[in-house]
Amino acid sequence: MPKNKDFFHRIAIIDECLRRRDKKWYVDELLDSVNDRLLLDYGKSISVRTLKYDLDYLLKEKDAPIEKIRDGNRVLIRYSNVNFSIKNIPLHDEE
């Protein structure tokens, strides 16, 4: 699979996870969930570094309302706007 398709699939998985409020998403849990889906669909996984780059992309390029909340020694990651989804953002010509 071309890397750009893999990238957009990862972004969609992250979006699905962050929209779910029934689970607390820490980096480890989010990484496990993304990797479970990627392994199931494509037989590959990503590193925590790649996940952080993907979250950074959502924040900076797509203005996703991602908030990071300190929870003891861990950081909870979620959308501050429960109605936000990357799927609701219109695409640009280059995308």
Coordinates of N, CA and C in Angstrom, one line a residue:
M1 N 0.8 -1.2 0.0 CA 0.0 0.0 0.0 C 0.9 1.2 0.0
P2 N 0.5 2.2 -0.8 CA 1.3 3.5 -0.8 C 1.3 4.1 0.6
K3 N 2.4 4.8 0.9 CA 2.4 5.4 2.3 C 1.4 6.4 2.5
N4 N 1.0 7.2 1.5 CA -0.1 8.2 1.7 C -1.4 7.6 2.1
K5 N -1.8 6.5 1.5 CA -3.0 5.8 1.8 C -2.9 5.3 3.3
D6 N -1.8 4.7 3.6 CA -1.5 4.2 5.0 C -1.7 5.4 6.0
F7 N -1.2 6.5 5.6 CA -1.3 7.7 6.5 C -2.7 8.1 6.7
F8 N -3.5 8.2 5.6 CA -4.9 8.6 5.8 C -5.7 7.6 6.5
H9 N -5.4 6.3 6.4 CA -6.1 5.3 7.1 C -5.8 5.4 8.6
R10 N -4.5 5.7 8.9 CA -4.1 5.9 10.4 C -4.9 7.1 10.9
I11 N -5.0 8.2 10.2 CA -5.7 9.4 10.6 C -7.1 9.1 10.9
A12 N -7.8 8.3 10.0 CA -9.2 7.9 10.2 C -9.3 7.1 11.5
I13 N -8.4 6.2 11.7 CA -8.5 5.3 12.9 C -8.3 6.2 14.2
I14 N -7.4 7.1 14.2 CA -7.1 8.0 15.3 C -8.4 8.8 15.5
D15 N -9.0 9.3 14.5 CA -10.2 10.1 14.6 C -11.3 9.3 15.2
E16 N -11.5 8.1 14.8 CA -12.5 7.2 15.4 C -12.3 7.0 16.9
C17 N -11.1 6.8 17.3 CA -10.7 6.6 18.7 C -11.0 7.9 19.5
L18 N -10.5 9.0 19.0 CA -10.7 10.3 19.8 C -12.1 10.7 19.9
R19 N -13.0 10.3 19.0 CA -14.4 10.6 19.1 C -15.1 9.8 20.1
R20 N -14.6 8.6 20.5 CA -15.2 7.8 21.5 C -14.9 8.3 22.9
R21 N -15.9 8.6 23.6 CA -15.7 9.2 25.0 C -15.9 8.1 26.1
D22 N -16.2 6.8 25.6 CA -16.4 5.8 26.6 C -15.1 5.2 27.1
K23 N -14.0 5.6 26.5 CA -12.6 5.1 26.8 C -11.7 6.3 27.1
K24 N -10.8 6.1 28.0 CA -9.7 7.1 28.2 C -8.6 6.8 27.2
W25 N -8.2 7.7 26.4 CA -7.1 7.5 25.4 C -5.8 8.1 25.9
Y26 N -5.0 7.3 26.4 CA -3.6 7.7 26.7 C -2.8 7.2 25.5
V27 N -1.6 7.7 25.3 CA -0.7 7.4 24.2 C -0.6 5.9 24.0
D28 N -0.4 5.1 25.0 CA -0.2 3.7 24.9 C -1.5 3.0 24.4
E29 N -2.6 3.4 25.0 CA -3.9 2.8 24.6 C -4.3 3.2 23.1
L30 N -4.0 4.4 22.8 CA -4.3 4.9 21.4 C -3.4 4.1 20.4
L31 N -2.1 4.0 20.8 CA -1.2 3.3 19.9 C -1.6 1.8 19.7
D32 N -2.0 1.2 20.8 CA -2.4 -0.2 20.8 C -3.7 -0.4 19.9
S33 N -4.6 0.6 20.0 CA -5.8 0.5 19.2 C -5.5 0.7 17.7
V34 N -4.7 1.7 17.4 CA -4.3 1.9 16.0 C -3.6 0.7 15.4
N35 N -2.6 0.2 16.2 CA -1.9 -1.0 15.7 C -2.7 -2.2 15.6
D36 N -3.7 -2.4 16.4 CA -4.6 -3.5 16.3 C -5.3 -3.5 15.0
R37 N -5.8 -2.3 14.6 CA -6.6 -2.1 13.4 C -5.6 -2.3 12.2
L38 N -4.4 -1.7 12.2 CA -3.5 -1.8 11.1 C -3.0 -3.2 10.9
L39 N -2.8 -3.9 12.0 CA -2.4 -5.3 11.9 C -3.5 -6.1 11.3
L40 N -4.7 -5.9 11.7 CA -5.9 -6.6 11.1 C -6.1 -6.3 9.6
D41 N -6.0 -5.0 9.3 CA -6.2 -4.6 7.9 C -5.0 -4.8 6.9
Y42 N -3.8 -4.6 7.4 CA -2.7 -4.5 6.5 C -1.5 -5.3 7.0
G43 N -1.5 -5.9 8.2 CA -0.4 -6.7 8.7 C 0.8 -5.9 9.0
K44 N 0.6 -4.6 9.4 CA 1.7 -3.8 9.9 C 1.3 -2.9 11.0
S45 N 2.3 -2.3 11.7 CA 2.1 -1.5 12.8 C 2.9 -0.2 12.8
I46 N 2.7 0.7 13.7 CA 3.5 1.9 13.7 C 4.1 2.1 15.1
S47 N 5.0 3.0 15.1 CA 5.7 3.4 16.4 C 5.0 4.5 17.1
V48 N 5.4 4.7 18.4 CA 4.8 5.8 19.1 C 5.2 7.2 18.5
R49 N 6.4 7.2 17.9 CA 6.8 8.4 17.2 C 5.9 8.8 16.0
T50 N 5.5 7.8 15.2 CA 4.6 8.0 14.1 C 3.3 8.5 14.6
L51 N 2.8 7.9 15.7 CA 1.5 8.3 16.3 C 1.6 9.8 16.7
K52 N 2.7 10.2 17.3 CA 2.8 11.6 17.7 C 2.9 12.5 16.5
Y53 N 3.5 12.1 15.4 CA 3.5 12.9 14.2 C 2.1 13.0 13.6
D54 N 1.4 11.9 13.7 CA 0.0 11.9 13.2 C -0.9 12.9 14.0
L55 N -0.7 12.8 15.3 CA -1.5 13.7 16.2 C -1.1 15.2 16.0
D56 N 0.2 15.4 15.7 CA 0.7 16.7 15.4 C 0.1 17.3 14.1
Y57 N 0.0 16.4 13.1 CA -0.6 16.7 11.8 C -2.1 17.1 12.1
L58 N -2.8 16.4 12.8 CA -4.2 16.7 13.1 C -4.3 18.1 13.8
L59 N -3.4 18.4 14.7 CA -3.5 19.6 15.4 C -3.1 20.8 14.5
K60 N -2.0 20.7 13.8 CA -1.5 21.8 13.1 C -2.1 22.0 11.7
E61 N -2.3 20.9 11.0 CA -2.8 21.0 9.6 C -4.3 21.0 9.5
K62 N -5.0 20.3 10.4 CA -6.4 20.2 10.3 C -7.1 20.9 11.5
D63 N -6.4 21.6 12.3 CA -7.0 22.4 13.4 C -7.9 21.5 14.3
A64 N -7.6 20.3 14.5 CA -8.4 19.4 15.3 C -8.3 19.9 16.7
P65 N -9.5 19.9 17.4 CA -9.5 20.4 18.8 C -9.0 19.3 19.8
I66 N -7.8 18.9 19.6 CA -7.2 17.8 20.5 C -6.7 18.5 21.7
E67 N -7.2 18.0 22.9 CA -6.7 18.5 24.1 C -5.9 17.3 24.8
K68 N -4.9 17.8 25.6 CA -4.1 16.9 26.3 C -4.3 17.2 27.8
I69 N -4.7 16.3 28.6 CA -5.0 16.6 30.0 C -4.2 15.7 30.9
R70 N -3.4 16.3 31.8 CA -2.6 15.6 32.7 C -3.4 14.8 33.6
D71 N -3.2 13.5 33.7 CA -3.9 12.6 34.6 C -2.9 11.8 35.4
G72 N -2.4 12.4 36.5 CA -1.3 11.8 37.3 C 0.0 11.9 36.5
N73 N 0.6 10.7 36.2 CA 1.8 10.7 35.4 C 1.6 10.5 33.9
R74 N 0.3 10.4 33.6 CA 0.0 10.1 32.2 C -0.8 11.3 31.6
V75 N -0.9 11.3 30.3 CA -1.6 12.4 29.6 C -2.8 11.8 28.8
L76 N -4.0 12.3 29.1 CA -5.2 11.9 28.4 C -5.3 12.7 27.1
I77 N -5.6 12.0 26.0 CA -5.8 12.7 24.7 C -7.2 12.5 24.2
R78 N -7.8 13.6 23.9 CA -9.2 13.5 23.3 C -9.5 14.8 22.6
Y79 N -10.7 14.7 21.9 CA -11.2 15.9 21.2 C -11.9 16.8 22.3
S80 N -11.7 18.1 22.3 CA -12.4 18.9 23.3 C -13.8 19.1 22.8
N81 N -14.1 19.1 21.5 CA -15.4 19.2 20.9 C -15.9 17.8 20.5
V82 N -16.9 17.3 21.2 CA -17.3 15.9 21.0 C -17.9 15.7 19.7
N83 N -18.3 16.8 19.0 CA -18.9 16.6 17.7 C -17.9 16.7 16.5
F84 N -16.7 17.0 16.8 CA -15.7 17.1 15.8 C -15.3 15.7 15.2
S85 N -15.1 15.8 13.9 CA -14.6 14.6 13.2 C -13.8 15.1 12.0
I86 N -12.7 14.5 11.7 CA -11.9 14.8 10.6 C -12.7 14.6 9.3
K87 N -13.7 13.7 9.3 CA -14.5 13.4 8.1 C -15.4 14.5 7.8
N88 N -15.6 15.5 8.7 CA -16.5 16.6 8.4 C -15.8 17.8 7.8
I89 N -14.5 17.7 7.7 CA -13.7 18.8 7.2 C -13.6 18.7 5.7
P90 N -13.9 19.7 4.9 CA -13.8 19.6 3.5 C -12.3 19.5 3.0
L91 N -12.2 18.7 1.9 CA -10.8 18.5 1.4 C -10.4 19.7 0.6
H92 N -9.1 19.9 0.5 CA -8.5 20.9 -0.4 C -8.1 20.2 -1.7
D93 N -7.8 20.9 -2.7 CA -7.5 20.4 -4.0 C -6.4 19.4 -4.0
E94 N -5.3 19.7 -3.2 CA -4.1 18.8 -3.2 C -4.4 17.5 -2.4
E95 N -5.4 17.5 -1.6 CA -5.7 16.3 -0.9 C -6.6 15.3 -1.7

